Amino acid sequence: MNAKLLRQFIAVAEELHYGRAAQRVGIAQSPLSQAIQRLEAHVGTPLFLRNKRSVSLTPAGRVFLEEAHQWLRYERIAVERAQHAAGGEIGQLSIGFIGSAGYGFMPELIGRFRERYPQVSLRVVEMTTKDQLEQLKGRSLDVGMLRTPLPQEGAMIRTRLYQYDRLMAALPMQHPLAGRKRIALRQLAGDSFVAFSRDKVPAAHAQLISACATAGFHPRIEQECAQVASVVCLVAAGLSVALIPSNLASLIHPKVRYIPLSDDTAYLRQEISLAWRRDDDNPALASFLEAARPLSVSAR
């Protein structure tokens, strides 16, 4: 059974004339008749009633004609889907993102990609930079939106910078400096800090320590969290102060004030990048990276 034989059967079934059917499929009448006989032997029942004057379908032949059309339709769909998959137009893509990216370029990028490639199934999960790296290396994630630079990028992971963001202070509403329009980081030297987890978000944790060291003090870290919402909640509880990306100022909490920092230092600047495996040959990933290219820092 093959597509060629099914097309020959369909030609005979629709023409009900071996001569016209043979001309339609481009072979002589005798080989066509022999092919139909082999098909009937394979099916195990006659598909045509033949006499010297006419050819007609048997009840089994009418059912087989419907199935033959379906078979060829599935073959055509399979070929088309394979071609679309090779072009990155359909398929599956697993995407990780850190929470702060959701207030940056991530919504625009996902929306742009969804509009251009609606048949690609997306799995989008918030997770820390460390978890994204582990899942990228474990091949359960195709692309991540995470903090850079990475501690050990190595030869396996590629990154592309997409967003710079400056740190700001998050203070409890009752903090003595909460009413200021701008403060220097050094003014928080006597406060306890809630930091992003050293284990889960090492880049953000290290940045807090570096920024404070540049300002002339070592931060007293009393709380650690993996998610930015948890950091804001602990600040709201009055337990600590924090440094968070300024694009999160829209994450309003009635008991938290966000204050810009006057310090002029590169240590207050954060990077968020796309990361993916160098050897990932998923065509949907290539389409995603192409859709993302105009949003990168270098493209602006």
PDB file of C-alpha atoms in Angstrom:
ATOM      1  CA  MET A   1       0.000   0.000   0.000  1.00  0.00           C
ATOM      2  CA  ASN A   2       1.396   3.387  -1.000  1.00  0.00           C
ATOM      3  CA  ALA A   3       0.238   6.811  -2.098  1.00  0.00           C
ATOM      4  CA  LYS A   4       0.851   6.038  -5.775  1.00  0.00           C
ATOM      5  CA  LEU A   5      -1.441   3.006  -5.656  1.00  0.00           C
ATOM      6  CA  LEU A   6      -4.131   4.954  -3.815  1.00  0.00           C
ATOM      7  CA  ARG A   7      -4.066   7.696  -6.449  1.00  0.00           C
ATOM      8  CA  GLN A   8      -4.432   5.050  -9.176  1.00  0.00           C
ATOM      9  CA  PHE A   9      -7.438   3.563  -7.348  1.00  0.00           C
ATOM     10  CA  ILE A  10      -9.022   6.999  -6.915  1.00  0.00           C
ATOM     11  CA  ALA A  11      -8.583   7.727 -10.629  1.00  0.00           C
ATOM     12  CA  VAL A  12     -10.419   4.526 -11.597  1.00  0.00           C
ATOM     13  CA  ALA A  13     -13.097   5.064  -8.915  1.00  0.00           C
ATOM     14  CA  GLU A  14     -13.817   8.608 -10.101  1.00  0.00           C
ATOM     15  CA  GLU A  15     -13.527   8.017 -13.840  1.00  0.00           C
ATOM     16  CA  LEU A  16     -15.167   4.559 -13.801  1.00  0.00           C
ATOM     17  CA  HIS A  17     -13.244   3.952 -17.006  1.00  0.00           C
ATOM     18  CA  TYR A  18      -9.805   2.339 -17.148  1.00  0.00           C
ATOM     19  CA  GLY A  19      -8.752   4.150 -20.318  1.00  0.00           C
ATOM     20  CA  ARG A  20      -9.497   7.638 -18.949  1.00  0.00           C
ATOM     21  CA  ALA A  21      -8.058   6.716 -15.544  1.00  0.00           C
ATOM     22  CA  ALA A  22      -4.843   5.434 -17.135  1.00  0.00           C
ATOM     23  CA  GLN A  23      -4.475   8.686 -19.060  1.00  0.00           C
ATOM     24  CA  ARG A  24      -5.124  10.672 -15.873  1.00  0.00           C
ATOM     25  CA  VAL A  25      -2.351   8.962 -13.868  1.00  0.00           C
ATOM     26  CA  GLY A  26       0.045   8.740 -16.801  1.00  0.00           C
ATOM     27  CA  ILE A  27       0.434   4.979 -17.289  1.00  0.00           C
ATOM     28  CA  ALA A  28      -0.841   2.386 -19.770  1.00  0.00           C
ATOM     29  CA  GLN A  29      -4.207   0.716 -19.158  1.00  0.00           C
ATOM     30  CA  SER A  30      -2.807  -2.778 -18.632  1.00  0.00           C
ATOM     31  CA  PRO A  31      -0.401  -1.864 -15.761  1.00  0.00           C
ATOM     32  CA  LEU A  32      -3.224   0.111 -14.157  1.00  0.00           C
ATOM     33  CA  SER A  33      -5.563  -2.875 -14.290  1.00  0.00           C
ATOM     34  CA  GLN A  34      -2.871  -5.071 -12.765  1.00  0.00           C
ATOM     35  CA  ALA A  35      -2.259  -2.518  -9.985  1.00  0.00           C
ATOM     36  CA  ILE A  36      -5.969  -2.495  -9.077  1.00  0.00           C
ATOM     37  CA  GLN A  37      -5.997  -6.290  -8.979  1.00  0.00           C
ATOM     38  CA  ARG A  38      -3.031  -6.273  -6.574  1.00  0.00           C
ATOM     39  CA  LEU A  39      -4.831  -3.710  -4.415  1.00  0.00           C
ATOM     40  CA  GLU A  40      -7.977  -5.861  -4.266  1.00  0.00           C
ATOM     41  CA  ALA A  41      -5.876  -8.867  -3.329  1.00  0.00           C
ATOM     42  CA  HIS A  42      -4.267  -6.848  -0.545  1.00  0.00           C
ATOM     43  CA  VAL A  43      -7.624  -5.584   0.767  1.00  0.00           C
ATOM     44  CA  GLY A  44      -9.127  -9.058   0.466  1.00  0.00           C
ATOM     45  CA  THR A  45     -12.354  -8.107  -1.311  1.00  0.00           C
ATOM     46  CA  PRO A  46     -13.393  -6.758  -4.739  1.00  0.00           C
ATOM     47  CA  LEU A  47     -13.497  -2.978  -4.963  1.00  0.00           C
ATOM     48  CA  PHE A  48     -14.958  -2.801  -8.493  1.00  0.00           C
ATOM     49  CA  LEU A  49     -17.638  -4.610 -10.478  1.00  0.00           C
ATOM     50  CA  ARG A  50     -16.462  -5.028 -14.072  1.00  0.00           C
ATOM     51  CA  ASN A  51     -18.140  -6.119 -17.276  1.00  0.00           C
ATOM     52  CA  LYS A  52     -17.509  -5.410 -20.931  1.00  0.00           C
ATOM     53  CA  ARG A  53     -19.622  -2.253 -20.848  1.00  0.00           C
ATOM     54  CA  SER A  54     -18.993  -0.607 -17.492  1.00  0.00           C
ATOM     55  CA  VAL A  55     -17.012  -0.323 -14.267  1.00  0.00           C
ATOM     56  CA  SER A  56     -18.678   0.451 -10.931  1.00  0.00           C
ATOM     57  CA  LEU A  57     -17.685   0.485  -7.274  1.00  0.00           C
ATOM     58  CA  THR A  58     -18.723  -2.247  -4.874  1.00  0.00           C
ATOM     59  CA  PRO A  59     -19.991  -1.205  -1.410  1.00  0.00           C
ATOM     60  CA  ALA A  60     -16.496  -1.992  -0.111  1.00  0.00           C
ATOM     61  CA  GLY A  61     -15.035   0.102  -2.919  1.00  0.00           C
ATOM     62  CA  ARG A  62     -17.163   3.130  -1.932  1.00  0.00           C
ATOM     63  CA  VAL A  63     -15.942   2.914   1.667  1.00  0.00           C
ATOM     64  CA  PHE A  64     -12.352   2.430   0.527  1.00  0.00           C
ATOM     65  CA  LEU A  65     -12.626   5.535  -1.709  1.00  0.00           C
ATOM     66  CA  GLU A  66     -13.553   7.693   1.283  1.00  0.00           C
ATOM     67  CA  GLU A  67     -10.631   6.295   3.287  1.00  0.00           C
ATOM     68  CA  ALA A  68      -8.212   6.706   0.379  1.00  0.00           C
ATOM     69  CA  HIS A  69      -9.037  10.414   0.165  1.00  0.00           C
ATOM     70  CA  GLN A  70      -8.513  10.725   3.923  1.00  0.00           C
ATOM     71  CA  TRP A  71      -5.198   8.861   3.719  1.00  0.00           C
ATOM     72  CA  LEU A  72      -3.872  11.205   1.038  1.00  0.00           C
ATOM     73  CA  ARG A  73      -5.178  14.192   2.973  1.00  0.00           C
ATOM     74  CA  TYR A  74      -3.261  13.070   6.082  1.00  0.00           C
ATOM     75  CA  GLU A  75      -0.159  12.551   3.958  1.00  0.00           C
ATOM     76  CA  ARG A  76      -0.467  16.102   2.611  1.00  0.00           C
ATOM     77  CA  ILE A  77      -1.006  17.530   6.092  1.00  0.00           C
ATOM     78  CA  ALA A  78       1.975  15.583   7.443  1.00  0.00           C
ATOM     79  CA  VAL A  79       4.210  16.981   4.690  1.00  0.00           C
ATOM     80  CA  GLU A  80       2.948  20.539   5.221  1.00  0.00           C
ATOM     81  CA  ARG A  81       3.376  20.356   8.996  1.00  0.00           C
ATOM     82  CA  ALA A  82       6.877  18.967   8.616  1.00  0.00           C
ATOM     83  CA  GLN A  83       7.753  21.826   6.276  1.00  0.00           C
ATOM     84  CA  HIS A  84       6.246  24.398   8.671  1.00  0.00           C
ATOM     85  CA  ALA A  85       8.107  22.827  11.590  1.00  0.00           C
ATOM     86  CA  ALA A  86      11.381  22.992   9.664  1.00  0.00           C
ATOM     87  CA  GLY A  87      10.697  26.689   9.072  1.00  0.00           C
ATOM     88  CA  GLY A  88       9.958  27.335  12.756  1.00  0.00           C
ATOM     89  CA  GLU A  89       6.293  28.120  12.032  1.00  0.00           C
ATOM     90  CA  ILE A  90       4.873  25.355  14.249  1.00  0.00           C
ATOM     91  CA  GLY A  91       6.274  23.325  17.108  1.00  0.00           C
ATOM     92  CA  GLN A  92       6.861  23.830  20.813  1.00  0.00           C
ATOM     93  CA  LEU A  93       8.968  26.310  22.749  1.00  0.00           C
ATOM     94  CA  SER A  94       9.712  26.322  26.464  1.00  0.00           C
ATOM     95  CA  ILE A  95      10.573  29.785  27.851  1.00  0.00           C
ATOM     96  CA  GLY A  96      11.812  30.792  31.297  1.00  0.00           C
ATOM     97  CA  PHE A  97      11.848  34.334  32.689  1.00  0.00           C
ATOM     98  CA  ILE A  98      12.791  36.154  35.858  1.00  0.00           C
ATOM     99  CA  GLY A  99      10.019  38.170  37.471  1.00  0.00           C
ATOM    100  CA  SER A 100      11.476  41.580  36.658  1.00  0.00           C
ATOM    101  CA  ALA A 101      11.570  40.731  32.926  1.00  0.00           C
ATOM    102  CA  GLY A 102       7.770  40.652  33.078  1.00  0.00           C
ATOM    103  CA  TYR A 103       7.894  44.415  33.647  1.00  0.00           C
ATOM    104  CA  GLY A 104      10.409  44.945  30.849  1.00  0.00           C
ATOM    105  CA  PHE A 105      10.707  43.572  27.313  1.00  0.00           C
ATOM    106  CA  MET A 106       9.157  40.136  27.987  1.00  0.00           C
ATOM    107  CA  PRO A 107       5.428  40.963  27.360  1.00  0.00           C
ATOM    108  CA  GLU A 108       6.209  42.755  24.088  1.00  0.00           C
ATOM    109  CA  LEU A 109       8.440  39.907  22.910  1.00  0.00           C
ATOM    110  CA  ILE A 110       5.919  37.165  23.726  1.00  0.00           C
ATOM    111  CA  GLY A 111       3.133  39.170  22.084  1.00  0.00           C
ATOM    112  CA  ARG A 112       5.230  39.827  18.978  1.00  0.00           C
ATOM    113  CA  PHE A 113       6.166  36.159  18.630  1.00  0.00           C
ATOM    114  CA  ARG A 114       2.603  34.951  19.274  1.00  0.00           C
ATOM    115  CA  GLU A 115       1.298  37.229  16.535  1.00  0.00           C
ATOM    116  CA  ARG A 116       3.849  36.035  13.983  1.00  0.00           C
ATOM    117  CA  TYR A 117       3.831  32.330  14.914  1.00  0.00           C
ATOM    118  CA  PRO A 118       0.381  31.494  16.361  1.00  0.00           C
ATOM    119  CA  GLN A 119       0.841  27.755  15.768  1.00  0.00           C
ATOM    120  CA  VAL A 120       3.901  27.441  18.024  1.00  0.00           C
ATOM    121  CA  SER A 121       2.841  26.105  21.422  1.00  0.00           C
ATOM    122  CA  LEU A 122       4.456  28.156  24.221  1.00  0.00           C
ATOM    123  CA  ARG A 123       5.267  27.064  27.761  1.00  0.00           C
ATOM    124  CA  VAL A 124       6.247  30.188  29.717  1.00  0.00           C
ATOM    125  CA  VAL A 125       7.395  29.758  33.332  1.00  0.00           C
ATOM    126  CA  GLU A 126       8.782  32.222  35.874  1.00  0.00           C
ATOM    127  CA  MET A 127      11.967  30.938  37.501  1.00  0.00           C
ATOM    128  CA  THR A 128      15.258  32.187  38.869  1.00  0.00           C
ATOM    129  CA  THR A 129      18.370  32.669  36.767  1.00  0.00           C
ATOM    130  CA  LYS A 130      19.989  29.631  38.396  1.00  0.00           C
ATOM    131  CA  ASP A 131      16.976  27.402  37.681  1.00  0.00           C
ATOM    132  CA  GLN A 132      16.857  28.627  34.087  1.00  0.00           C
ATOM    133  CA  LEU A 133      20.519  27.751  33.569  1.00  0.00           C
ATOM    134  CA  GLU A 134      20.004  24.281  35.024  1.00  0.00           C
ATOM    135  CA  GLN A 135      16.985  23.642  32.808  1.00  0.00           C
ATOM    136  CA  LEU A 136      18.739  25.027  29.736  1.00  0.00           C
ATOM    137  CA  LYS A 137      21.632  22.657  30.311  1.00  0.00           C
ATOM    138  CA  GLY A 138      19.208  19.822  31.076  1.00  0.00           C
ATOM    139  CA  ARG A 139      17.377  20.542  27.791  1.00  0.00           C
ATOM    140  CA  SER A 140      13.972  21.057  29.436  1.00  0.00           C
ATOM    141  CA  LEU A 141      14.101  24.781  28.573  1.00  0.00           C
ATOM    142  CA  ASP A 142      14.725  26.266  25.122  1.00  0.00           C
ATOM    143  CA  VAL A 143      15.335  29.900  26.000  1.00  0.00           C
ATOM    144  CA  GLY A 144      15.596  31.979  29.162  1.00  0.00           C
ATOM    145  CA  MET A 145      15.239  35.632  30.102  1.00  0.00           C
ATOM    146  CA  LEU A 146      17.715  36.027  32.936  1.00  0.00           C
ATOM    147  CA  ARG A 147      20.261  38.235  34.653  1.00  0.00           C
ATOM    148  CA  THR A 148      23.719  38.544  33.148  1.00  0.00           C
ATOM    149  CA  PRO A 149      26.643  38.293  33.213  1.00  0.00           C
ATOM    150  CA  LEU A 150      26.393  34.620  34.078  1.00  0.00           C
ATOM    151  CA  PRO A 151      28.867  33.220  36.627  1.00  0.00           C
ATOM    152  CA  GLN A 152      29.882  30.275  34.425  1.00  0.00           C
ATOM    153  CA  GLU A 153      28.516  30.740  30.947  1.00  0.00           C
ATOM    154  CA  GLY A 154      30.968  28.392  29.286  1.00  0.00           C
ATOM    155  CA  ALA A 155      30.786  27.137  25.739  1.00  0.00           C
ATOM    156  CA  MET A 156      27.292  25.638  26.084  1.00  0.00           C
ATOM    157  CA  ILE A 157      25.197  28.794  26.576  1.00  0.00           C
ATOM    158  CA  ARG A 158      24.892  31.864  24.365  1.00  0.00           C
ATOM    159  CA  THR A 159      23.424  35.173  25.558  1.00  0.00           C
ATOM    160  CA  ARG A 160      22.156  38.370  23.948  1.00  0.00           C
ATOM    161  CA  LEU A 161      21.652  41.554  25.999  1.00  0.00           C
ATOM    162  CA  TYR A 162      18.124  42.987  25.931  1.00  0.00           C
ATOM    163  CA  GLN A 163      17.683  45.406  28.794  1.00  0.00           C
ATOM    164  CA  TYR A 164      19.632  47.649  31.131  1.00  0.00           C
ATOM    165  CA  ASP A 165      17.924  48.646  34.337  1.00  0.00           C
ATOM    166  CA  ARG A 166      19.069  50.794  37.252  1.00  0.00           C
ATOM    167  CA  LEU A 167      18.596  49.791  40.867  1.00  0.00           C
ATOM    168  CA  MET A 168      16.461  51.867  43.218  1.00  0.00           C
ATOM    169  CA  ALA A 169      15.799  51.676  46.949  1.00  0.00           C
ATOM    170  CA  ALA A 170      12.631  50.037  48.267  1.00  0.00           C
ATOM    171  CA  LEU A 171      11.836  51.386  51.754  1.00  0.00           C
ATOM    172  CA  PRO A 172       9.056  50.711  54.254  1.00  0.00           C
ATOM    173  CA  MET A 173       6.556  53.585  54.344  1.00  0.00           C
ATOM    174  CA  GLN A 174       7.587  54.464  57.907  1.00  0.00           C
ATOM    175  CA  HIS A 175      11.320  54.663  57.081  1.00  0.00           C
ATOM    176  CA  PRO A 176      12.882  58.066  57.902  1.00  0.00           C
ATOM    177  CA  LEU A 177      14.014  58.490  54.280  1.00  0.00           C
ATOM    178  CA  ALA A 178      10.730  57.376  52.685  1.00  0.00           C
ATOM    179  CA  GLY A 179       9.688  60.953  52.009  1.00  0.00           C
ATOM    180  CA  ARG A 180      12.828  61.895  50.067  1.00  0.00           C
ATOM    181  CA  LYS A 181      12.800  62.306  46.272  1.00  0.00           C
ATOM    182  CA  ARG A 182      16.330  60.894  45.945  1.00  0.00           C
ATOM    183  CA  ILE A 183      18.864  59.401  48.343  1.00  0.00           C
ATOM    184  CA  ALA A 184      22.466  58.191  48.289  1.00  0.00           C
ATOM    185  CA  LEU A 185      23.007  54.485  48.851  1.00  0.00           C
ATOM    186  CA  ARG A 186      25.418  55.344  51.685  1.00  0.00           C
ATOM    187  CA  GLN A 187      22.451  56.654  53.679  1.00  0.00           C
ATOM    188  CA  LEU A 188      21.197  53.069  54.057  1.00  0.00           C
ATOM    189  CA  ALA A 189      24.417  51.793  55.634  1.00  0.00           C
ATOM    190  CA  GLY A 190      22.773  51.398  59.048  1.00  0.00           C
ATOM    191  CA  ASP A 191      19.746  49.449  57.767  1.00  0.00           C
ATOM    192  CA  SER A 192      19.257  45.722  57.425  1.00  0.00           C
ATOM    193  CA  PHE A 193      18.672  44.489  53.885  1.00  0.00           C
ATOM    194  CA  VAL A 194      16.502  41.858  52.263  1.00  0.00           C
ATOM    195  CA  ALA A 195      18.537  40.465  49.384  1.00  0.00           C
ATOM    196  CA  PHE A 196      17.873  38.210  46.456  1.00  0.00           C
ATOM    197  CA  SER A 197      18.975  34.691  47.339  1.00  0.00           C
ATOM    198  CA  ARG A 198      22.704  34.024  46.990  1.00  0.00           C
ATOM    199  CA  ASP A 199      21.853  30.485  45.857  1.00  0.00           C
ATOM    200  CA  LYS A 200      18.920  31.180  43.515  1.00  0.00           C
ATOM    201  CA  VAL A 201      19.766  34.667  42.190  1.00  0.00           C
ATOM    202  CA  PRO A 202      23.563  34.906  42.556  1.00  0.00           C
ATOM    203  CA  ALA A 203      24.020  37.823  40.110  1.00  0.00           C
ATOM    204  CA  ALA A 204      21.540  40.078  41.937  1.00  0.00           C
ATOM    205  CA  HIS A 205      22.954  39.063  45.335  1.00  0.00           C
ATOM    206  CA  ALA A 206      26.509  39.839  44.248  1.00  0.00           C
ATOM    207  CA  GLN A 207      25.385  43.146  42.739  1.00  0.00           C
ATOM    208  CA  LEU A 208      23.919  44.303  46.061  1.00  0.00           C
ATOM    209  CA  ILE A 209      27.201  43.617  47.833  1.00  0.00           C
ATOM    210  CA  SER A 210      29.275  45.316  45.085  1.00  0.00           C
ATOM    211  CA  ALA A 211      27.041  48.389  44.968  1.00  0.00           C
ATOM    212  CA  CYS A 212      27.163  48.808  48.746  1.00  0.00           C
ATOM    213  CA  ALA A 213      30.944  48.251  48.801  1.00  0.00           C
ATOM    214  CA  THR A 214      31.327  51.011  46.196  1.00  0.00           C
ATOM    215  CA  ALA A 215      29.225  53.238  48.458  1.00  0.00           C
ATOM    216  CA  GLY A 216      31.601  52.487  51.344  1.00  0.00           C
ATOM    217  CA  PHE A 217      29.873  49.870  53.473  1.00  0.00           C
ATOM    218  CA  HIS A 218      29.015  46.176  53.671  1.00  0.00           C
ATOM    219  CA  PRO A 219      25.253  45.476  53.719  1.00  0.00           C
ATOM    220  CA  ARG A 220      23.780  43.736  56.739  1.00  0.00           C
ATOM    221  CA  ILE A 221      21.658  41.072  55.050  1.00  0.00           C
ATOM    222  CA  GLU A 222      19.020  39.605  57.355  1.00  0.00           C
ATOM    223  CA  GLN A 223      16.550  38.162  54.839  1.00  0.00           C
ATOM    224  CA  GLU A 224      16.904  36.442  51.463  1.00  0.00           C
ATOM    225  CA  CYS A 225      14.207  35.746  48.842  1.00  0.00           C
ATOM    226  CA  ALA A 226      14.156  34.223  45.373  1.00  0.00           C
ATOM    227  CA  GLN A 227      11.240  36.255  43.970  1.00  0.00           C
ATOM    228  CA  VAL A 228      10.884  40.027  43.752  1.00  0.00           C
ATOM    229  CA  ALA A 229       7.316  39.961  45.094  1.00  0.00           C
ATOM    230  CA  SER A 230       8.601  38.339  48.289  1.00  0.00           C
ATOM    231  CA  VAL A 231      11.310  41.006  48.598  1.00  0.00           C
ATOM    232  CA  VAL A 232       8.693  43.780  48.350  1.00  0.00           C
ATOM    233  CA  CYS A 233       6.455  42.032  50.915  1.00  0.00           C
ATOM    234  CA  LEU A 234       9.284  41.840  53.487  1.00  0.00           C
ATOM    235  CA  VAL A 235      10.068  45.510  52.921  1.00  0.00           C
ATOM    236  CA  ALA A 236       6.367  46.315  53.419  1.00  0.00           C
ATOM    237  CA  ALA A 237       6.471  44.420  56.727  1.00  0.00           C
ATOM    238  CA  GLY A 238       9.139  46.843  57.924  1.00  0.00           C
ATOM    239  CA  LEU A 239      11.793  44.135  58.358  1.00  0.00           C
ATOM    240  CA  SER A 240      14.368  45.510  55.920  1.00  0.00           C
ATOM    241  CA  VAL A 241      15.174  47.764  52.999  1.00  0.00           C
ATOM    242  CA  ALA A 242      16.070  46.460  49.525  1.00  0.00           C
ATOM    243  CA  LEU A 243      17.538  47.357  46.155  1.00  0.00           C
ATOM    244  CA  ILE A 244      15.306  46.367  43.241  1.00  0.00           C
ATOM    245  CA  PRO A 245      15.236  47.179  39.512  1.00  0.00           C
ATOM    246  CA  SER A 246      13.587  50.521  38.766  1.00  0.00           C
ATOM    247  CA  ASN A 247      11.258  48.995  36.165  1.00  0.00           C
ATOM    248  CA  LEU A 248       9.455  47.397  39.124  1.00  0.00           C
ATOM    249  CA  ALA A 249       8.214  50.771  40.363  1.00  0.00           C
ATOM    250  CA  SER A 250       4.875  49.781  38.818  1.00  0.00           C
ATOM    251  CA  LEU A 251       4.702  46.923  41.343  1.00  0.00           C
ATOM    252  CA  ILE A 252       2.760  49.151  43.733  1.00  0.00           C
ATOM    253  CA  HIS A 253       2.462  48.268  47.417  1.00  0.00           C
ATOM    254  CA  PRO A 254       0.730  50.722  49.769  1.00  0.00           C
ATOM    255  CA  LYS A 255       3.367  50.211  52.455  1.00  0.00           C
ATOM    256  CA  VAL A 256       6.462  50.553  50.235  1.00  0.00           C
ATOM    257  CA  ARG A 257       8.153  53.621  48.785  1.00  0.00           C
ATOM    258  CA  TYR A 258      10.538  53.425  45.833  1.00  0.00           C
ATOM    259  CA  ILE A 259      13.314  56.022  45.944  1.00  0.00           C
ATOM    260  CA  PRO A 260      15.813  56.691  43.105  1.00  0.00           C
ATOM    261  CA  LEU A 261      19.497  56.536  44.064  1.00  0.00           C
ATOM    262  CA  SER A 262      21.761  59.490  43.347  1.00  0.00           C
ATOM    263  CA  ASP A 263      24.939  57.377  43.143  1.00  0.00           C
ATOM    264  CA  ASP A 264      26.604  57.498  39.745  1.00  0.00           C
ATOM    265  CA  THR A 265      28.024  54.005  39.467  1.00  0.00           C
ATOM    266  CA  ALA A 266      27.876  51.119  37.039  1.00  0.00           C
ATOM    267  CA  TYR A 267      27.261  48.775  39.986  1.00  0.00           C
ATOM    268  CA  LEU A 268      23.680  50.022  40.116  1.00  0.00           C
ATOM    269  CA  ARG A 269      22.993  48.908  36.544  1.00  0.00           C
ATOM    270  CA  GLN A 270      21.485  45.482  35.846  1.00  0.00           C
ATOM    271  CA  GLU A 271      21.478  43.432  32.670  1.00  0.00           C
ATOM    272  CA  ILE A 272      18.702  41.131  31.478  1.00  0.00           C
ATOM    273  CA  SER A 273      19.518  38.906  28.515  1.00  0.00           C
ATOM    274  CA  LEU A 274      18.176  36.040  26.470  1.00  0.00           C
ATOM    275  CA  ALA A 275      20.072  32.769  26.911  1.00  0.00           C
ATOM    276  CA  TRP A 276      19.922  29.568  24.887  1.00  0.00           C
ATOM    277  CA  ARG A 277      22.010  26.495  24.122  1.00  0.00           C
ATOM    278  CA  ARG A 278      24.462  26.859  21.276  1.00  0.00           C
ATOM    279  CA  ASP A 279      23.576  23.423  19.886  1.00  0.00           C
ATOM    280  CA  ASP A 280      19.772  23.791  20.104  1.00  0.00           C
ATOM    281  CA  ASP A 281      18.441  23.076  16.601  1.00  0.00           C
ATOM    282  CA  ASN A 282      14.761  23.703  17.413  1.00  0.00           C
ATOM    283  CA  PRO A 283      13.509  25.762  14.421  1.00  0.00           C
ATOM    284  CA  ALA A 284      10.946  27.464  16.686  1.00  0.00           C
ATOM    285  CA  LEU A 285      13.847  28.783  18.783  1.00  0.00           C
ATOM    286  CA  ALA A 286      15.462  30.291  15.684  1.00  0.00           C
ATOM    287  CA  SER A 287      12.152  31.997  14.865  1.00  0.00           C
ATOM    288  CA  PHE A 288      11.882  33.293  18.443  1.00  0.00           C
ATOM    289  CA  LEU A 289      15.396  34.744  18.384  1.00  0.00           C
ATOM    290  CA  GLU A 290      14.716  36.394  15.049  1.00  0.00           C
ATOM    291  CA  ALA A 291      11.480  37.931  16.363  1.00  0.00           C
ATOM    292  CA  ALA A 292      13.389  39.149  19.431  1.00  0.00           C
ATOM    293  CA  ARG A 293      16.290  40.739  17.544  1.00  0.00           C
ATOM    294  CA  PRO A 294      14.710  44.217  17.042  1.00  0.00           C
ATOM    295  CA  LEU A 295      14.167  44.502  20.826  1.00  0.00           C
ATOM    296  CA  SER A 296      17.814  43.971  21.772  1.00  0.00           C
ATOM    297  CA  VAL A 297      19.890  46.815  23.185  1.00  0.00           C
ATOM    298  CA  SER A 298      22.178  46.790  20.137  1.00  0.00           C
ATOM    299  CA  ALA A 299      19.191  47.140  17.783  1.00  0.00           C
ATOM    300  CA  ARG A 300      17.859  50.293  19.459  1.00  0.00           C
TER     301      ARG A 300
END
